[in-house]
Coordinates of C-alpha atoms in Angstrom, one line a residue:
X1 CA 49.9 -108.5 -12.2
X2 CA 51.3 -108.7 -15.6
X3 CA 52.9 -105.9 -17.6
X4 CA 56.0 -105.4 -19.7
X5 CA 59.4 -104.3 -18.7
X6 CA 58.9 -101.1 -20.1
X7 CA 55.6 -100.7 -18.3
X8 CA 57.4 -101.5 -14.8
X9 CA 60.0 -99.1 -15.8
X10 CA 57.4 -96.5 -15.9
X11 CA 56.1 -97.6 -12.5
X12 CA 59.5 -97.1 -11.1
X13 CA 59.9 -93.6 -12.9
X14 CA 56.4 -92.6 -11.6
X15 CA 58.0 -91.8 -8.0
X16 CA 60.3 -89.0 -9.2
X17 CA 57.8 -87.7 -11.7
X18 CA 55.4 -87.3 -8.9
X19 CA 58.0 -85.5 -6.8
X20 CA 58.9 -83.3 -9.6
X21 CA 55.4 -82.3 -10.5
X22 CA 54.5 -81.2 -7.0
X23 CA 57.9 -79.9 -5.5
X24 CA 57.6 -76.5 -7.2
X25 CA 53.9 -75.6 -6.4
X26 CA 54.7 -76.8 -2.7
X27 CA 57.5 -74.6 -2.5
X28 CA 55.7 -71.5 -3.8
X29 CA 52.8 -72.1 -1.7
X30 CA 55.1 -72.8 1.4
X31 CA 56.7 -69.2 0.8
X32 CA 53.4 -67.4 0.6
X33 CA 51.1 -69.2 3.0
X34 CA 53.3 -71.2 5.3
X35 CA 54.4 -74.7 5.7
X36 CA 51.3 -76.3 7.5
X37 CA 49.0 -76.8 4.3
X38 CA 51.5 -78.0 1.9
X39 CA 53.1 -80.3 4.6
X40 CA 49.7 -81.9 5.5
X41 CA 48.9 -82.2 2.0
X42 CA 52.1 -84.1 1.3
X43 CA 51.4 -86.4 4.1
X44 CA 47.9 -87.1 3.0
X45 CA 49.3 -87.9 -0.6
X46 CA 51.9 -90.0 0.7
X47 CA 49.6 -92.1 2.8
X48 CA 47.3 -92.4 -0.1
X49 CA 50.3 -93.5 -2.3
X50 CA 51.5 -96.1 0.0
X51 CA 47.7 -97.7 0.6
X52 CA 47.4 -97.6 -3.3
X53 CA 50.9 -99.3 -3.6
X54 CA 49.9 -102.0 -0.9
X55 CA 46.6 -102.8 -2.6
X56 CA 48.2 -103.2 -6.3
X57 CA 49.0 -106.9 -5.7
X58 CA 46.0 -107.5 -3.6
X59 CA 43.6 -106.2 -6.4
X60 CA 46.1 -107.4 -9.3
X61 CA 46.3 -104.0 -10.8
X62 CA 49.4 -102.8 -12.1
X63 CA 47.8 -99.2 -12.4
X64 CA 47.4 -99.2 -8.7
X65 CA 51.2 -99.9 -8.4
X66 CA 51.8 -96.9 -10.9
X67 CA 49.4 -94.5 -8.9
X68 CA 50.9 -95.3 -5.7
X69 CA 54.5 -94.7 -6.8
X70 CA 53.3 -91.3 -8.2
X71 CA 51.3 -90.4 -5.2
X72 CA 54.3 -91.6 -3.2
X73 CA 56.5 -89.3 -5.1
X74 CA 54.1 -86.3 -4.5
X75 CA 54.0 -87.2 -0.6
X76 CA 58.0 -87.0 -0.6
X77 CA 57.9 -83.5 -2.0
X78 CA 57.0 -82.0 1.4
X79 CA 58.6 -78.7 2.4
X80 CA 60.3 -79.8 5.4
X81 CA 64.0 -79.1 4.1
X82 CA 62.9 -75.5 3.6
X83 CA 61.1 -75.4 7.2
X84 CA 64.4 -76.8 8.9
X85 CA 66.6 -74.3 7.0
X86 CA 64.4 -71.5 8.3
X87 CA 63.9 -72.8 11.9
X88 CA 67.2 -74.2 13.0
X89 CA 70.7 -72.5 13.3
X90 CA 73.2 -73.2 10.6
X91 CA 75.2 -75.5 13.2
X92 CA 72.0 -77.5 13.4
X93 CA 70.6 -77.8 9.8
X94 CA 73.1 -80.8 8.6
X95 CA 72.0 -82.8 11.7
X96 CA 68.3 -82.3 11.2
X97 CA 68.4 -82.7 7.5
X98 CA 70.4 -85.9 7.8
X99 CA 67.6 -87.2 10.3
X100 CA 64.6 -86.0 8.0
X101 CA 66.3 -87.8 4.8
X102 CA 67.0 -90.9 7.0
X103 CA 63.4 -91.1 8.1
X104 CA 62.1 -90.8 4.5
X105 CA 64.4 -93.4 3.3
X106 CA 63.1 -95.9 6.0
X107 CA 59.5 -95.2 4.8
X108 CA 60.5 -95.9 1.0
X109 CA 62.2 -99.2 2.0
X110 CA 59.5 -100.3 4.3
X111 CA 56.5 -99.6 2.2
X112 CA 57.4 -102.1 -0.6
X113 CA 58.9 -104.6 1.9
X114 CA 55.5 -104.6 3.7
X115 CA 53.8 -105.0 0.4
X116 CA 55.6 -108.3 -0.2
X117 CA 54.3 -109.4 3.5
X118 CA 50.9 -108.5 2.6
X119 CA 50.8 -109.9 -0.6
X120 CA 51.2 -113.6 0.9
X121 CA 48.5 -112.8 3.7
X122 CA 44.8 -114.6 3.2
X123 CA 42.5 -111.6 3.5
X124 CA 39.5 -113.7 3.7
X125 CA 37.7 -114.0 7.3

């Protein structure tokens, strides 16, 4: 895809930057209007980020990789932790939070791993 080491450093940094940009607004809207809309929005952003990141190597665009990482970070900013803290009793919170973080990490690891697989697939029919 081309690009300098500095650019790919920016691609890696796009994920936490996206998360940081959306975390506070999602928390604000979750407090005032409930968890449903911010949670669904985060899921849609995360799916769009994964699709963009997967298409980056197929299209040969390093900018799709950056967009995918940024949107993936936005999607990771869902208010699930706050929802779990309000829904579950204190004795269950650690268990629920651990399961939530583990499921998020599985997705973060599998997304780029699947990209390696799809990069070598012949898409012509």
